[in-house]
PDB file of C-alpha atoms in Angstrom:
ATOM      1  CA  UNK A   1      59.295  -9.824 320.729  1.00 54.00           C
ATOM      2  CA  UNK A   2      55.684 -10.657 320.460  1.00 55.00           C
ATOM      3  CA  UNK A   3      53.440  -7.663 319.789  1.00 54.00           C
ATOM      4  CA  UNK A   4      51.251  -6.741 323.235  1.00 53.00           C
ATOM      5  CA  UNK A   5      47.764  -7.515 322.444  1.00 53.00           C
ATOM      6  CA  UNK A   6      45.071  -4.552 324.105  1.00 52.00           C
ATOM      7  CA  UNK A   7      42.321  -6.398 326.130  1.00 54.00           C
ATOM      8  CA  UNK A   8      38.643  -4.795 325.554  1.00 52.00           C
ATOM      9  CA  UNK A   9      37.677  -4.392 329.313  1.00 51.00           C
ATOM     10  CA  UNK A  10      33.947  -3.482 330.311  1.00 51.00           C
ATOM     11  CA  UNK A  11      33.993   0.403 330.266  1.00 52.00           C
ATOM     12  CA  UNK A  12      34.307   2.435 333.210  1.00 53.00           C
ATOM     13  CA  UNK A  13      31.422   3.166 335.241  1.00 53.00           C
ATOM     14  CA  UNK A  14      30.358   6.661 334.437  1.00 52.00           C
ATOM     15  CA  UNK A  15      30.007   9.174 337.527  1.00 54.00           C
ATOM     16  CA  UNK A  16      27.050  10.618 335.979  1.00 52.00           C
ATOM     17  CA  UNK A  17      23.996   9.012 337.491  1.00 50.00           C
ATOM     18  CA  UNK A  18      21.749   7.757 334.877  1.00 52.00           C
ATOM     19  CA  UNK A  19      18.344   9.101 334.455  1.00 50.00           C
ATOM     20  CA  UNK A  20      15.465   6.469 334.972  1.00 47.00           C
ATOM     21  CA  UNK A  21      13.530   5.765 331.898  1.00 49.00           C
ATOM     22  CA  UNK A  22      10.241   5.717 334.460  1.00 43.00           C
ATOM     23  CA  UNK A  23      10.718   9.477 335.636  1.00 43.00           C
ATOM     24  CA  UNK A  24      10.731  10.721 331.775  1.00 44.00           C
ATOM     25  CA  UNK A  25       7.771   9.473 330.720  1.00 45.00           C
ATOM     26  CA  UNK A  26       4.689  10.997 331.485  1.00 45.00           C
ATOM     27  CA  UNK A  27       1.387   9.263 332.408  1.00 46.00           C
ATOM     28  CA  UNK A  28      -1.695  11.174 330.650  1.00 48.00           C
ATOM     29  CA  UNK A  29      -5.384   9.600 330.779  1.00 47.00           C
ATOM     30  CA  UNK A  30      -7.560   9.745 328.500  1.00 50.00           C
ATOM     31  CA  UNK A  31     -10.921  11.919 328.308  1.00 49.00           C
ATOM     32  CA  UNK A  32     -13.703   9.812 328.396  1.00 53.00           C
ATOM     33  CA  UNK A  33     -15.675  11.935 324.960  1.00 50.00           C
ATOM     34  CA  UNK A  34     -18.089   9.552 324.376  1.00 51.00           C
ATOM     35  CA  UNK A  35     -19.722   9.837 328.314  1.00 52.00           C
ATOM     36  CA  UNK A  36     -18.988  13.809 328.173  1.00 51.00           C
ATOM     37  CA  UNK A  37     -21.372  13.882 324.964  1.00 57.00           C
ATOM     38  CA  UNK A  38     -24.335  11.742 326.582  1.00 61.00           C
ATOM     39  CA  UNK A  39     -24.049  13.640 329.353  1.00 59.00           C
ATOM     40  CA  UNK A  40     -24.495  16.792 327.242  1.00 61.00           C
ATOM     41  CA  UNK A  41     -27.026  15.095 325.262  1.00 66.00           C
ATOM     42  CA  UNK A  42     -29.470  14.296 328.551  1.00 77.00           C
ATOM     43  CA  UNK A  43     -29.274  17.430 329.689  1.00 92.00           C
ATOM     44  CA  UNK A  44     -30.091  19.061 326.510  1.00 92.00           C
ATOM     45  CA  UNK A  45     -32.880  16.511 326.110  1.00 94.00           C
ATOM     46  CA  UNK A  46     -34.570  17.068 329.971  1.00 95.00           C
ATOM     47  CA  UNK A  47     -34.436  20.593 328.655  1.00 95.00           C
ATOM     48  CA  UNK A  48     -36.389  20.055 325.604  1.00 95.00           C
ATOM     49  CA  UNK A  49     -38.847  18.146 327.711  1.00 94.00           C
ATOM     50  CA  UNK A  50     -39.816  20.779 330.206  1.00 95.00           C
ATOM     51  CA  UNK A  51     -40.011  22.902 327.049  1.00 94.00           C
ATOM     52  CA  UNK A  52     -42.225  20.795 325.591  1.00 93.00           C
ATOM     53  CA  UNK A  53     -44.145  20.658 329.010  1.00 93.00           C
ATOM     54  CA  UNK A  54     -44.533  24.315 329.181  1.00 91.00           C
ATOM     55  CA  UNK A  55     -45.397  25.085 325.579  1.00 88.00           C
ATOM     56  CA  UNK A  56     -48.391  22.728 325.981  1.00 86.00           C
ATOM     57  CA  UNK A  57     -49.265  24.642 329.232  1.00 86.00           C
ATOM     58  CA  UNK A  58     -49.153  27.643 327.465  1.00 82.00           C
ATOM     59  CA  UNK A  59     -46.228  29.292 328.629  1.00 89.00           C
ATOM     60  CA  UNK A  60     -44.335  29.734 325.865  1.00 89.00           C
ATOM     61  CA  UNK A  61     -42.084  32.124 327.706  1.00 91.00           C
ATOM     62  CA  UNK A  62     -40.664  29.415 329.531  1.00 94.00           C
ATOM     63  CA  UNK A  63     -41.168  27.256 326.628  1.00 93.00           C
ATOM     64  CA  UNK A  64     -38.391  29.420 325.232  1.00 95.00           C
ATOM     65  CA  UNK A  65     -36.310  29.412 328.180  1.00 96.00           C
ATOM     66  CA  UNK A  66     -35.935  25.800 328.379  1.00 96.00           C
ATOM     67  CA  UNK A  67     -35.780  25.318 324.486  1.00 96.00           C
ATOM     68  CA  UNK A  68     -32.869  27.905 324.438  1.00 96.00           C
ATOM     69  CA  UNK A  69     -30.883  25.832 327.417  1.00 95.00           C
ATOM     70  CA  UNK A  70     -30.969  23.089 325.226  1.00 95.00           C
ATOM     71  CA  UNK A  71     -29.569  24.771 322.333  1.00 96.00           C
ATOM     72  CA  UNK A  72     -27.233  26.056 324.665  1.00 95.00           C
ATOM     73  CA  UNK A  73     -26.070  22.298 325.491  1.00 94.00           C
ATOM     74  CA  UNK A  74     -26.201  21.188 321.997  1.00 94.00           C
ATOM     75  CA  UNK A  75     -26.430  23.366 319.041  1.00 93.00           C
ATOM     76  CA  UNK A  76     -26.225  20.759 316.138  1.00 94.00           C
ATOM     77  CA  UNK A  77     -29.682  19.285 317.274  1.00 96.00           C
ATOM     78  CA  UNK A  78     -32.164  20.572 314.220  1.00 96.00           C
ATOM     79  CA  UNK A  79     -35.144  19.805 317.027  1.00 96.00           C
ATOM     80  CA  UNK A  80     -34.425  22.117 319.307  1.00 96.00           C
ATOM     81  CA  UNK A  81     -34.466  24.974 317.109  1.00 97.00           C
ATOM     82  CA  UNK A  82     -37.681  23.846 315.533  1.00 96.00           C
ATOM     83  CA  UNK A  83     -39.351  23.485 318.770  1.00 95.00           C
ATOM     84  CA  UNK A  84     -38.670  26.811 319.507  1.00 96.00           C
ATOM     85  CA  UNK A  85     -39.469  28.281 316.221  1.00 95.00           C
ATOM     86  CA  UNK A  86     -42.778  26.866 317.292  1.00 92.00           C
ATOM     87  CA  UNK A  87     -43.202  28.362 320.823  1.00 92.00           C
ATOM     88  CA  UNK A  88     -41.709  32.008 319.247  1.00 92.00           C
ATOM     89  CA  UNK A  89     -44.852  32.115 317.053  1.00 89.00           C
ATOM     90  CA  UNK A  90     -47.498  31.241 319.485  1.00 86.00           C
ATOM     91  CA  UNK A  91     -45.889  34.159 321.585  1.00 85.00           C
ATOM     92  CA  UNK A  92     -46.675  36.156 318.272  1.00 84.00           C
ATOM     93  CA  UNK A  93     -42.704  36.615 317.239  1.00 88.00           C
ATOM     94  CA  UNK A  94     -42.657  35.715 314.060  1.00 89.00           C
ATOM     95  CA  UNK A  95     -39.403  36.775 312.998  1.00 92.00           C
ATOM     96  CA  UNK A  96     -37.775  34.754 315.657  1.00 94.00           C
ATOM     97  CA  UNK A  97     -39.617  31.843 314.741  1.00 94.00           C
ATOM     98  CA  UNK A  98     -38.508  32.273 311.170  1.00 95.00           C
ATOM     99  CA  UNK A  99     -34.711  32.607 312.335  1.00 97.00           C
ATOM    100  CA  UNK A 100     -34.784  29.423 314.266  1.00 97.00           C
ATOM    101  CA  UNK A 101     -36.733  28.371 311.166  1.00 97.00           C
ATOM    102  CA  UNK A 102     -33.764  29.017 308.866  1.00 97.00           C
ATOM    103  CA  UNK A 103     -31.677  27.322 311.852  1.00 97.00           C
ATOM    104  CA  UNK A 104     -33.411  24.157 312.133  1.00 97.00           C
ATOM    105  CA  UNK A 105     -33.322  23.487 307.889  1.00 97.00           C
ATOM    106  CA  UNK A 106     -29.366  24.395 308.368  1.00 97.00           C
ATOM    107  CA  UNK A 107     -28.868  21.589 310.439  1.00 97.00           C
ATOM    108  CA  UNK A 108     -31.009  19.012 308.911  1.00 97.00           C
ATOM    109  CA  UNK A 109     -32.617  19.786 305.197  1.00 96.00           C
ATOM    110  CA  UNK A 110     -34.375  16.383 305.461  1.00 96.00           C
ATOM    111  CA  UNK A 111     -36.821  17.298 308.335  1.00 96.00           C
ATOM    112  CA  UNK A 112     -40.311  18.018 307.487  1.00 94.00           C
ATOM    113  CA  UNK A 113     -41.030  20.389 310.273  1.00 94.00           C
ATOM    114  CA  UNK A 114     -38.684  22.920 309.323  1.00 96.00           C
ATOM    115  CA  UNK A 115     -40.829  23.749 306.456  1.00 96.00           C
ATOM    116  CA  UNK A 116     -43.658  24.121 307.928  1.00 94.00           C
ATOM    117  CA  UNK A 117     -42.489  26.186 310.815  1.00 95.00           C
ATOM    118  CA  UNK A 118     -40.740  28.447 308.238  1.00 95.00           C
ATOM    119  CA  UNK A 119     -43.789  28.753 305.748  1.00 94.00           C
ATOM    120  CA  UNK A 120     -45.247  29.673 309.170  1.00 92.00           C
ATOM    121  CA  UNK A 121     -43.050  31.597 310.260  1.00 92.00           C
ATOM    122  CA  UNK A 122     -43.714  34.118 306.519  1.00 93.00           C
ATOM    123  CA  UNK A 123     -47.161  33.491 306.528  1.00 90.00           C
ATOM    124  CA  UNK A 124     -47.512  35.353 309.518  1.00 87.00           C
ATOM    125  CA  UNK A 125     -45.220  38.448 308.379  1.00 87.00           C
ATOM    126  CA  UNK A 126     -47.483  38.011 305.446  1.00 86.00           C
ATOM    127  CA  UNK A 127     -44.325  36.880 303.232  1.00 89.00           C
ATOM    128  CA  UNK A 128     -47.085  35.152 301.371  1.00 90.00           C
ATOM    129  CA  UNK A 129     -44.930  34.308 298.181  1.00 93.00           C
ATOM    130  CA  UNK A 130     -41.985  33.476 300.234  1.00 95.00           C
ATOM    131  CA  UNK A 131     -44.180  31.212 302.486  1.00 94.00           C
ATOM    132  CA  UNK A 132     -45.301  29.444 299.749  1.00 95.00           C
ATOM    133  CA  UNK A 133     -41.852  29.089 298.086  1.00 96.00           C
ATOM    134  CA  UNK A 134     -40.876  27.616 301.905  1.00 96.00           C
ATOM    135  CA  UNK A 135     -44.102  25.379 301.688  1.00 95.00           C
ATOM    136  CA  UNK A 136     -43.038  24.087 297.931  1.00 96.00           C
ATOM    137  CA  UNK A 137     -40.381  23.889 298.775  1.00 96.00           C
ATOM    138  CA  UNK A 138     -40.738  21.443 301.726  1.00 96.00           C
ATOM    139  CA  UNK A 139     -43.305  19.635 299.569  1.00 96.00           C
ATOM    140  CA  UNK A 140     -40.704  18.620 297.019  1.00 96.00           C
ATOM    141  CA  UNK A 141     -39.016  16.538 299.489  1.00 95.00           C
ATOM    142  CA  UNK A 142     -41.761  15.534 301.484  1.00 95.00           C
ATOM    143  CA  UNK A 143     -45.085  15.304 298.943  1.00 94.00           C
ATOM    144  CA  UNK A 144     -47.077  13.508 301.357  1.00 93.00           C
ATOM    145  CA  UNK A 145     -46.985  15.725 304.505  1.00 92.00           C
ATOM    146  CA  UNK A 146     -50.076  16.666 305.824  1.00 91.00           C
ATOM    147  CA  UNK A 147     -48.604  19.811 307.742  1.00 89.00           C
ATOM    148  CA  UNK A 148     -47.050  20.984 304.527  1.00 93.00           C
ATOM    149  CA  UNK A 149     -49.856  20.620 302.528  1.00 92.00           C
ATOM    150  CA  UNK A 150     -52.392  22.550 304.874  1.00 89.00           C
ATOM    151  CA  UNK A 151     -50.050  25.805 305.347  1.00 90.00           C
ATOM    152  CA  UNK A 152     -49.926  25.702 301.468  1.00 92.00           C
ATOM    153  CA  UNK A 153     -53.397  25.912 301.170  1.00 90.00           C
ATOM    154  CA  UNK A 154     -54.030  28.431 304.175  1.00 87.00           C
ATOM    155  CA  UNK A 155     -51.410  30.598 302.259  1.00 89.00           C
ATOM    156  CA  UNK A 156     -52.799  30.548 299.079  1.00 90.00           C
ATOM    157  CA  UNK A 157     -55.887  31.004 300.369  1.00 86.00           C
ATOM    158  CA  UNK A 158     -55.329  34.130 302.725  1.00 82.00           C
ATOM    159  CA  UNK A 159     -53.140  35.773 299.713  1.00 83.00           C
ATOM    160  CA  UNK A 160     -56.223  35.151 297.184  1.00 82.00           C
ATOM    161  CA  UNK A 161     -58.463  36.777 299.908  1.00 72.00           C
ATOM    162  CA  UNK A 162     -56.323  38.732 302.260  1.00 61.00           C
ATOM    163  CA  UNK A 163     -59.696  40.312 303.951  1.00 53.00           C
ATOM    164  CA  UNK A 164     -61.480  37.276 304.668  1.00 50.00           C
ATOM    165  CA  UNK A 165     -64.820  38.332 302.339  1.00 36.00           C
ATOM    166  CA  UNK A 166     -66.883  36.169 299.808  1.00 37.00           C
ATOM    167  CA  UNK A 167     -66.690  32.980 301.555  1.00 37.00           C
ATOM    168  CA  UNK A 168     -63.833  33.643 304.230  1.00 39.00           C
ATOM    169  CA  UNK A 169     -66.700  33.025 307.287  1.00 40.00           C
ATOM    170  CA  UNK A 170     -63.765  31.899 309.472  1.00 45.00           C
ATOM    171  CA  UNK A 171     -61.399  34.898 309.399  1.00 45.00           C
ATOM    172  CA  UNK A 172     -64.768  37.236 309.402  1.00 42.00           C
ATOM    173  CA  UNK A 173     -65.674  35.280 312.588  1.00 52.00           C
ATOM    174  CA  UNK A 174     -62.275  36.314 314.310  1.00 58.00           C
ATOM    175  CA  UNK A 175     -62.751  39.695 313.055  1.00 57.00           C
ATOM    176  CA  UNK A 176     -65.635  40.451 314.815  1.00 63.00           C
ATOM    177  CA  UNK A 177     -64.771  37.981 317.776  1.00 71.00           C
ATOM    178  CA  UNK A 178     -62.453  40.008 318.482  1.00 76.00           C
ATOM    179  CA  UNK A 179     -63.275  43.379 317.784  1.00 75.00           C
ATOM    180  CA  UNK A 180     -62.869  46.761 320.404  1.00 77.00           C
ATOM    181  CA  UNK A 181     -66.178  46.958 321.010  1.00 74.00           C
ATOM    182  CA  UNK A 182     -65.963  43.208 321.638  1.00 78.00           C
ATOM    183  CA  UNK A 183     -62.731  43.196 323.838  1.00 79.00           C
ATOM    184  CA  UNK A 184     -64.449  46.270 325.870  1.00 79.00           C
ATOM    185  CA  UNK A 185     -67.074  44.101 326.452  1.00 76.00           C
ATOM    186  CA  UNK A 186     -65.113  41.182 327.206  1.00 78.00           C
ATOM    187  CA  UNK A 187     -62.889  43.378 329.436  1.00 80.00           C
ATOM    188  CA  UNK A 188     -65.875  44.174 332.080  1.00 80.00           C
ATOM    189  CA  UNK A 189     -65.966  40.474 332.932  1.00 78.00           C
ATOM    190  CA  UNK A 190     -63.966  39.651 336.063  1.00 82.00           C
ATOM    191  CA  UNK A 191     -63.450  36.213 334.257  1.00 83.00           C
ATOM    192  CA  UNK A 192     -61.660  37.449 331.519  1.00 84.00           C
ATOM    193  CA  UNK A 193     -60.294  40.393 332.539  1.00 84.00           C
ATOM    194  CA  UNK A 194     -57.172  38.606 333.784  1.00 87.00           C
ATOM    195  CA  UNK A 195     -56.491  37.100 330.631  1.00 86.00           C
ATOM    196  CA  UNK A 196     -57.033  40.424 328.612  1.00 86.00           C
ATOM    197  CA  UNK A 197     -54.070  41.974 330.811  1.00 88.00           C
ATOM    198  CA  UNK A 198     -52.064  38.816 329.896  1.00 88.00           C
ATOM    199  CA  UNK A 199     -49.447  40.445 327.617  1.00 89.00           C
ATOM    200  CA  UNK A 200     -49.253  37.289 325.683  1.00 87.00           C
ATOM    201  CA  UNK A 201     -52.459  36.708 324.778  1.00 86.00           C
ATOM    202  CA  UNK A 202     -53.224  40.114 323.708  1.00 88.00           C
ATOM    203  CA  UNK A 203     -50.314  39.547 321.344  1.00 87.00           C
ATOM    204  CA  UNK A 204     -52.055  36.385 319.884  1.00 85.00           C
ATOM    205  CA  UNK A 205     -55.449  38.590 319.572  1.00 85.00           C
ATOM    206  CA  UNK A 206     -53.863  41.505 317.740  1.00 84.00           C
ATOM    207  CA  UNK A 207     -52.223  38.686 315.359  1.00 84.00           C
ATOM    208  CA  UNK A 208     -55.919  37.181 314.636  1.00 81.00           C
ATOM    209  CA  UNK A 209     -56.946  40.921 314.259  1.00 79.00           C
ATOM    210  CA  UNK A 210     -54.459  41.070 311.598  1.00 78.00           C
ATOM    211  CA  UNK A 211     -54.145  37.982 310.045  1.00 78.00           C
ATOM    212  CA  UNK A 212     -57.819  36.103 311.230  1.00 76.00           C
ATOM    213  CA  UNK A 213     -56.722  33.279 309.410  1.00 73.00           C
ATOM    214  CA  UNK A 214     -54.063  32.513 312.148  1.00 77.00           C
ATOM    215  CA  UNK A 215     -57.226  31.813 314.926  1.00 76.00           C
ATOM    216  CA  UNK A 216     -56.993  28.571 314.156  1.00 76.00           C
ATOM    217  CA  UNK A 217     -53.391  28.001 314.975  1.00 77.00           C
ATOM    218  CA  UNK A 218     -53.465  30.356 317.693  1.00 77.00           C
ATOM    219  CA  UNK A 219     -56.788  28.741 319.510  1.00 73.00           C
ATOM    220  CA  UNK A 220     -54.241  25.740 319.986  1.00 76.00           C
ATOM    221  CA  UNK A 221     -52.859  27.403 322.853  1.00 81.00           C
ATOM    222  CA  UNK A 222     -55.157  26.460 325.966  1.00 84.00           C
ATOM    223  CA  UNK A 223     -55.428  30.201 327.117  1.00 83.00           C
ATOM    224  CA  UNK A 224     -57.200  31.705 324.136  1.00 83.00           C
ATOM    225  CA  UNK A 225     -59.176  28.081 324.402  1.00 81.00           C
ATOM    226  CA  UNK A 226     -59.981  28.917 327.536  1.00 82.00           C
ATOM    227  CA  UNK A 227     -61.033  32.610 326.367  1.00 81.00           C
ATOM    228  CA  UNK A 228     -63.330  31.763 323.809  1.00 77.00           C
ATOM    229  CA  UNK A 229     -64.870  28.670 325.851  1.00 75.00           C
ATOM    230  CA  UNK A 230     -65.918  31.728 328.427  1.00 76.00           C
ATOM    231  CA  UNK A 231     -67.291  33.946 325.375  1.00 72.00           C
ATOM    232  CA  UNK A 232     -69.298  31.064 324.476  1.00 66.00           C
ATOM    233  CA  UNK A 233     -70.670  30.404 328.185  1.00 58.00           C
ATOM    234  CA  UNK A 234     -68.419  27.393 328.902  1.00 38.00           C
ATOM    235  CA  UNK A 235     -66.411  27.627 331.530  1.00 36.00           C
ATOM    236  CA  UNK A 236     -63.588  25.499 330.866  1.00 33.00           C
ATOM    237  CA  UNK A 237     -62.891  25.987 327.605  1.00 32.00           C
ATOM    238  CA  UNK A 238     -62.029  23.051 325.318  1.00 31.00           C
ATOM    239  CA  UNK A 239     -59.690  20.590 325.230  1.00 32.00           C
ATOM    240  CA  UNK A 240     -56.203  21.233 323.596  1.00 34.00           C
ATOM    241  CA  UNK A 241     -55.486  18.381 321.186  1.00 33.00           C
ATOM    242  CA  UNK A 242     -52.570  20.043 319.534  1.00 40.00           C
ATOM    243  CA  UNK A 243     -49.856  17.752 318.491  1.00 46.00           C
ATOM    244  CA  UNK A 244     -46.882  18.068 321.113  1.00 49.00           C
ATOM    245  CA  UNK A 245     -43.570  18.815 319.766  1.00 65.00           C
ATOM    246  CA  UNK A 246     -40.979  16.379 319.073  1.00 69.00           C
TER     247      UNK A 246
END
């Protein structure tokens, strides 16, 4: 007899149903980064702009403010920091300024500013070998810069003659500018008076009163302008050409 031959059949349908491929996969979308970061980044630069706004009002309280929100939106910016530094020593916090200073170099060792706003920064804590090793230090990189060069010499020049005498008519100018019997004086007019009681500037004055070589940086702020254009008999002071910030 002739061997029975087994026919392959299709297999039996199994009574498990069979789980759809579609259900099992899941459908994720993607974050959009790169609009998430320019967001971030025009935010943190309106920000830096009213900063910069208020700082050439002269309120470098909300100069602060703003500068900080924008640090707060972006950290790794190197401006921010040194726009800041800036607006923490025309408030007459110098150790701030020198901290955000430090900060702003961190981020970027290639920008010229941060040198200057750090030899600032010592010069007024009268750090005057560390400000000039900040100042050199800058100058190495950038030989050229005219900011760097000037708070060398102002430096040098203020540790050579920390008192102002023999030939310092500028710092013995402030001295006497602003002197108590002066400010008493200054305090019985009802034009000044307000300013006098202005917290902030009577931080600036006691700086000058310490370090008179600083009235030139500090008469770049258009209150103190506007106090020394009424000392002189002008009413309006004088115009502030200070460089904005970046």
């Amino acid at each position: 007899p002739q061997p029975t031959m087994k026919r392959k059949g299709t297999p039996a349908p199994s009574n498990q149903p069979q789980q759809s491929n579609k259900s099992a996969k899941t459908v994720s979308t993607p974050t959009n980064t790169t609009t998430t970061s320019r967001a971030t980044m025009s935010t943190a630069e309106e920000f830096k702009a009213k900063g910069n706004a208020a700082l050439q009002a002269g309120n470098t309280s909300e100069a602060i403010e703003f500068y900080s929100k924008a640090i707060n939106a972006d950290g790794s910016n190197h401006v921010y920091f040194s726009n800041r530094s800036a607006a923490y020593l025309k408030m007459g916090d110098a150790n701030n300024a020198l901290e955000d200073a430090n900060s702003c170099i961190g981020l970027n060792p290639d920008f010229a500013k941060g040198y200057s706003r750090k030899g600032a920064a010592l010069h007024a804590l009268k750090r005057y070998n560390d400000s000039i090793a900040a100042y050199d230090e800058g100058l190495q990189k950038f030989p050229n810069d005219a900011g760097i060069k000037k708070g060398m010499d102002d430096v040098k020049r203020e540790k050579e003659n920390p008192m102002g005498t023999g030939g310092g008519g500028g710092a013995m100018g402030a001295n006497s500018m602003f002197s108590p019997e002066m400010l008493a004086q200054m305090s019985l007019d009802p034009r000044m008076r307000p300013l006098l009681n202005d917290p902030q500037v009577m931080a600036k004055i006691k700086m000058v009163q310490s370090n008179p070589n600083l009235l030139p940086t500090m008469l770049q702020d258009p209150q103190m302008m506007q106090l020394l254009g009424l000392m002189m008999g002008q009413e309006g002071g004088g115009e502030d050409d200070s460089t904005p910030p970046p």
